[in-house]
């Protein structure tokens, strides 16, 4: 049975590099403007957004778990997982695949769980004559030495996410 890493040294493998991933959904402000005054619909939206984000994180985890299945410690440590936000610390070699899967699955999950609310409320303008029925996400990955201060790595990941 694998255990969650509580120590950065447990996350690193043969080298001393880790990644801090920060992902954030796009367009949430537009949704709040459109449905924020409808309490029941906003509650449903919020709960389903949380589920979509969690499901996307699980799917991302599942794509990389083969790389550490025989290890005692899971080299991925969630820091924030909720709403449309995700922040994790992981072994550097897992970061890109994890992030790509998370973003793709976030779109799939929000389309499945939130598509009707988004289209019924005409949250986004149509693109090429088609209603937009999902949220997208952007992410930043800071590859750092494990001894580098977490705060600076997180700030870099967040800045990269904002630029994306």
mmCIF file of C-alpha atoms in Angstrom:
data_model
loop_
_atom_site.group_PDB
_atom_site.id
_atom_site.type_symbol
_atom_site.label_atom_id
_atom_site.label_comp_id
_atom_site.label_asym_id
_atom_site.label_seq_id
_atom_site.Cartn_x
_atom_site.Cartn_y
_atom_site.Cartn_z
ATOM 1 C CA UNK A 1 0.000 0.000 0.000
ATOM 2 C CA UNK A 2 1.296 3.428 -0.934
ATOM 3 C CA UNK A 3 1.498 6.298 1.529
ATOM 4 C CA UNK A 4 1.210 10.027 0.926
ATOM 5 C CA UNK A 5 4.494 11.909 1.001
ATOM 6 C CA UNK A 6 4.850 14.318 3.891
ATOM 7 C CA UNK A 7 8.508 15.051 3.285
ATOM 8 C CA UNK A 8 9.899 16.545 0.075
ATOM 9 C CA UNK A 9 12.720 13.983 0.149
ATOM 10 C CA UNK A 10 10.062 11.269 -0.186
ATOM 11 C CA UNK A 11 8.847 12.842 -3.427
ATOM 12 C CA UNK A 12 12.190 13.031 -5.213
ATOM 13 C CA UNK A 13 13.639 9.978 -6.895
ATOM 14 C CA UNK A 14 17.097 9.563 -8.383
ATOM 15 C CA UNK A 15 17.635 13.284 -8.639
ATOM 16 C CA UNK A 16 16.645 16.189 -6.484
ATOM 17 C CA UNK A 17 14.102 17.874 -8.784
ATOM 18 C CA UNK A 18 10.458 18.440 -7.992
ATOM 19 C CA UNK A 19 7.684 20.280 -9.773
ATOM 20 C CA UNK A 20 5.064 22.580 -8.381
ATOM 21 C CA UNK A 21 1.957 22.614 -10.551
ATOM 22 C CA UNK A 22 -0.682 25.286 -10.249
ATOM 23 C CA UNK A 23 -3.807 25.032 -12.436
ATOM 24 C CA UNK A 24 -6.816 27.310 -12.530
ATOM 25 C CA UNK A 25 -10.071 27.238 -14.479
ATOM 26 C CA UNK A 26 -10.837 30.002 -16.976
ATOM 27 C CA UNK A 27 -14.063 31.992 -17.178
ATOM 28 C CA UNK A 28 -15.304 31.491 -13.654
ATOM 29 C CA UNK A 29 -15.974 35.213 -13.245
ATOM 30 C CA UNK A 30 -18.362 35.163 -16.196
ATOM 31 C CA UNK A 31 -20.265 32.277 -14.670
ATOM 32 C CA UNK A 32 -20.579 34.016 -11.304
ATOM 33 C CA UNK A 33 -21.978 37.087 -13.076
ATOM 34 C CA UNK A 34 -24.572 35.001 -14.930
ATOM 35 C CA UNK A 35 -25.741 32.604 -12.222
ATOM 36 C CA UNK A 36 -24.457 34.098 -8.965
ATOM 37 C CA UNK A 37 -27.902 35.530 -8.244
ATOM 38 C CA UNK A 38 -29.612 32.132 -8.701
ATOM 39 C CA UNK A 39 -28.794 30.360 -5.406
ATOM 40 C CA UNK A 40 -29.956 26.832 -6.284
ATOM 41 C CA UNK A 41 -28.286 26.819 -9.682
ATOM 42 C CA UNK A 42 -25.129 28.378 -8.279
ATOM 43 C CA UNK A 43 -24.992 25.748 -5.525
ATOM 44 C CA UNK A 44 -25.364 22.955 -8.098
ATOM 45 C CA UNK A 45 -22.716 24.586 -10.272
ATOM 46 C CA UNK A 46 -20.270 24.907 -7.368
ATOM 47 C CA UNK A 47 -20.720 21.307 -6.238
ATOM 48 C CA UNK A 48 -20.323 19.955 -9.770
ATOM 49 C CA UNK A 49 -17.293 22.141 -10.415
ATOM 50 C CA UNK A 50 -15.639 20.683 -7.340
ATOM 51 C CA UNK A 51 -16.447 17.155 -8.557
ATOM 52 C CA UNK A 52 -15.129 17.930 -12.042
ATOM 53 C CA UNK A 53 -11.842 19.245 -10.651
ATOM 54 C CA UNK A 54 -11.438 16.270 -8.327
ATOM 55 C CA UNK A 55 -12.231 13.796 -11.116
ATOM 56 C CA UNK A 56 -9.688 15.504 -13.389
ATOM 57 C CA UNK A 57 -7.033 15.245 -10.670
ATOM 58 C CA UNK A 58 -7.800 11.543 -10.184
ATOM 59 C CA UNK A 59 -7.555 10.927 -13.948
ATOM 60 C CA UNK A 60 -4.205 12.738 -14.034
ATOM 61 C CA UNK A 61 -2.976 10.665 -11.103
ATOM 62 C CA UNK A 62 -4.042 7.468 -12.843
ATOM 63 C CA UNK A 63 -2.006 8.331 -15.953
ATOM 64 C CA UNK A 64 1.252 8.567 -14.004
ATOM 65 C CA UNK A 65 0.815 5.997 -11.222
ATOM 66 C CA UNK A 66 2.505 3.206 -13.229
ATOM 67 C CA UNK A 67 5.793 5.074 -12.797
ATOM 68 C CA UNK A 68 5.747 4.526 -9.035
ATOM 69 C CA UNK A 69 3.453 1.553 -8.433
ATOM 70 C CA UNK A 70 6.148 -0.457 -6.639
ATOM 71 C CA UNK A 71 7.190 2.420 -4.368
ATOM 72 C CA UNK A 72 6.048 2.795 -0.779
ATOM 73 C CA UNK A 73 5.516 6.544 -1.066
ATOM 74 C CA UNK A 74 3.326 8.321 -3.648
ATOM 75 C CA UNK A 75 5.534 11.063 -5.183
ATOM 76 C CA UNK A 76 2.609 13.459 -5.619
ATOM 77 C CA UNK A 77 1.369 15.688 -2.831
ATOM 78 C CA UNK A 78 -1.826 17.694 -3.302
ATOM 79 C CA UNK A 79 -1.714 21.112 -1.688
ATOM 80 C CA UNK A 80 -4.962 22.630 -3.004
ATOM 81 C CA UNK A 81 -7.769 20.743 -4.725
ATOM 82 C CA UNK A 82 -11.140 22.419 -4.889
ATOM 83 C CA UNK A 83 -13.361 24.682 -6.912
ATOM 84 C CA UNK A 84 -11.447 25.293 -10.114
ATOM 85 C CA UNK A 85 -8.004 25.268 -8.450
ATOM 86 C CA UNK A 86 -5.308 22.645 -8.231
ATOM 87 C CA UNK A 87 -1.857 22.906 -6.703
ATOM 88 C CA UNK A 88 0.352 19.839 -6.316
ATOM 89 C CA UNK A 89 3.979 19.061 -5.617
ATOM 90 C CA UNK A 90 5.310 16.067 -7.498
ATOM 91 C CA UNK A 91 8.394 14.358 -8.767
ATOM 92 C CA UNK A 92 9.637 16.416 -11.714
ATOM 93 C CA UNK A 93 9.419 13.628 -14.308
ATOM 94 C CA UNK A 94 5.674 13.209 -13.661
ATOM 95 C CA UNK A 95 4.663 16.859 -13.941
ATOM 96 C CA UNK A 96 4.110 17.396 -17.656
ATOM 97 C CA UNK A 97 2.037 14.268 -18.266
ATOM 98 C CA UNK A 98 0.046 14.877 -15.073
ATOM 99 C CA UNK A 99 -0.687 18.479 -16.070
ATOM 100 C CA UNK A 100 -1.640 17.700 -19.654
ATOM 101 C CA UNK A 101 -4.046 15.012 -18.507
ATOM 102 C CA UNK A 102 -5.521 17.249 -15.817
ATOM 103 C CA UNK A 103 -6.265 20.065 -18.266
ATOM 104 C CA UNK A 104 -7.801 17.756 -20.871
ATOM 105 C CA UNK A 105 -9.893 15.927 -18.286
ATOM 106 C CA UNK A 106 -10.950 19.196 -16.618
ATOM 107 C CA UNK A 107 -12.502 20.243 -19.926
ATOM 108 C CA UNK A 108 -14.195 16.854 -20.350
ATOM 109 C CA UNK A 109 -15.514 16.828 -16.791
ATOM 110 C CA UNK A 110 -16.814 20.397 -16.864
ATOM 111 C CA UNK A 111 -18.539 19.706 -20.172
ATOM 112 C CA UNK A 112 -20.207 16.632 -18.681
ATOM 113 C CA UNK A 113 -21.101 18.095 -15.290
ATOM 114 C CA UNK A 114 -21.622 21.788 -16.095
ATOM 115 C CA UNK A 115 -22.413 21.971 -19.803
ATOM 116 C CA UNK A 116 -26.160 22.360 -19.400
ATOM 117 C CA UNK A 117 -25.851 25.139 -16.824
ATOM 118 C CA UNK A 118 -23.287 26.966 -18.967
ATOM 119 C CA UNK A 119 -25.350 26.774 -22.170
ATOM 120 C CA UNK A 120 -28.759 27.394 -20.549
ATOM 121 C CA UNK A 121 -27.417 30.618 -19.044
ATOM 122 C CA UNK A 122 -25.534 31.624 -22.207
ATOM 123 C CA UNK A 123 -22.428 32.218 -20.127
ATOM 124 C CA UNK A 124 -20.018 32.386 -23.064
ATOM 125 C CA UNK A 125 -20.458 33.816 -26.546
ATOM 126 C CA UNK A 126 -20.876 31.244 -29.281
ATOM 127 C CA UNK A 127 -17.800 30.295 -31.220
ATOM 128 C CA UNK A 128 -18.256 29.500 -34.898
ATOM 129 C CA UNK A 129 -22.003 29.207 -34.365
ATOM 130 C CA UNK A 130 -21.639 26.655 -31.570
ATOM 131 C CA UNK A 131 -22.405 27.203 -27.886
ATOM 132 C CA UNK A 132 -19.449 26.802 -25.532
ATOM 133 C CA UNK A 133 -20.443 24.230 -22.934
ATOM 134 C CA UNK A 134 -17.326 23.691 -20.827
ATOM 135 C CA UNK A 135 -14.617 25.422 -18.900
ATOM 136 C CA UNK A 136 -11.000 25.379 -19.915
ATOM 137 C CA UNK A 137 -8.026 25.573 -17.583
ATOM 138 C CA UNK A 138 -4.496 26.839 -17.705
ATOM 139 C CA UNK A 139 -1.517 25.699 -15.662
ATOM 140 C CA UNK A 140 2.009 26.596 -14.748
ATOM 141 C CA UNK A 141 4.746 24.154 -13.812
ATOM 142 C CA UNK A 142 7.786 25.289 -11.842
ATOM 143 C CA UNK A 143 10.621 22.763 -11.985
ATOM 144 C CA UNK A 144 12.845 23.388 -8.985
ATOM 145 C CA UNK A 145 15.436 21.704 -6.808
ATOM 146 C CA UNK A 146 13.826 20.231 -3.719
ATOM 147 C CA UNK A 147 15.873 22.560 -1.515
ATOM 148 C CA UNK A 148 14.480 25.664 -3.254
ATOM 149 C CA UNK A 149 11.936 27.533 -1.068
ATOM 150 C CA UNK A 150 8.421 26.296 -1.792
ATOM 151 C CA UNK A 151 7.020 29.812 -1.738
ATOM 152 C CA UNK A 152 9.196 30.924 -4.673
ATOM 153 C CA UNK A 153 8.371 27.806 -6.647
ATOM 154 C CA UNK A 154 4.661 28.311 -6.035
ATOM 155 C CA UNK A 155 4.865 31.974 -7.024
ATOM 156 C CA UNK A 156 6.595 30.980 -10.262
ATOM 157 C CA UNK A 157 3.994 28.286 -11.044
ATOM 158 C CA UNK A 158 1.172 30.734 -10.351
ATOM 159 C CA UNK A 159 2.792 33.424 -12.521
ATOM 160 C CA UNK A 160 3.244 30.933 -15.369
ATOM 161 C CA UNK A 161 -0.393 29.890 -15.019
ATOM 162 C CA UNK A 162 -1.506 33.520 -15.197
ATOM 163 C CA UNK A 163 0.541 34.067 -18.357
ATOM 164 C CA UNK A 164 -0.928 30.936 -19.952
#
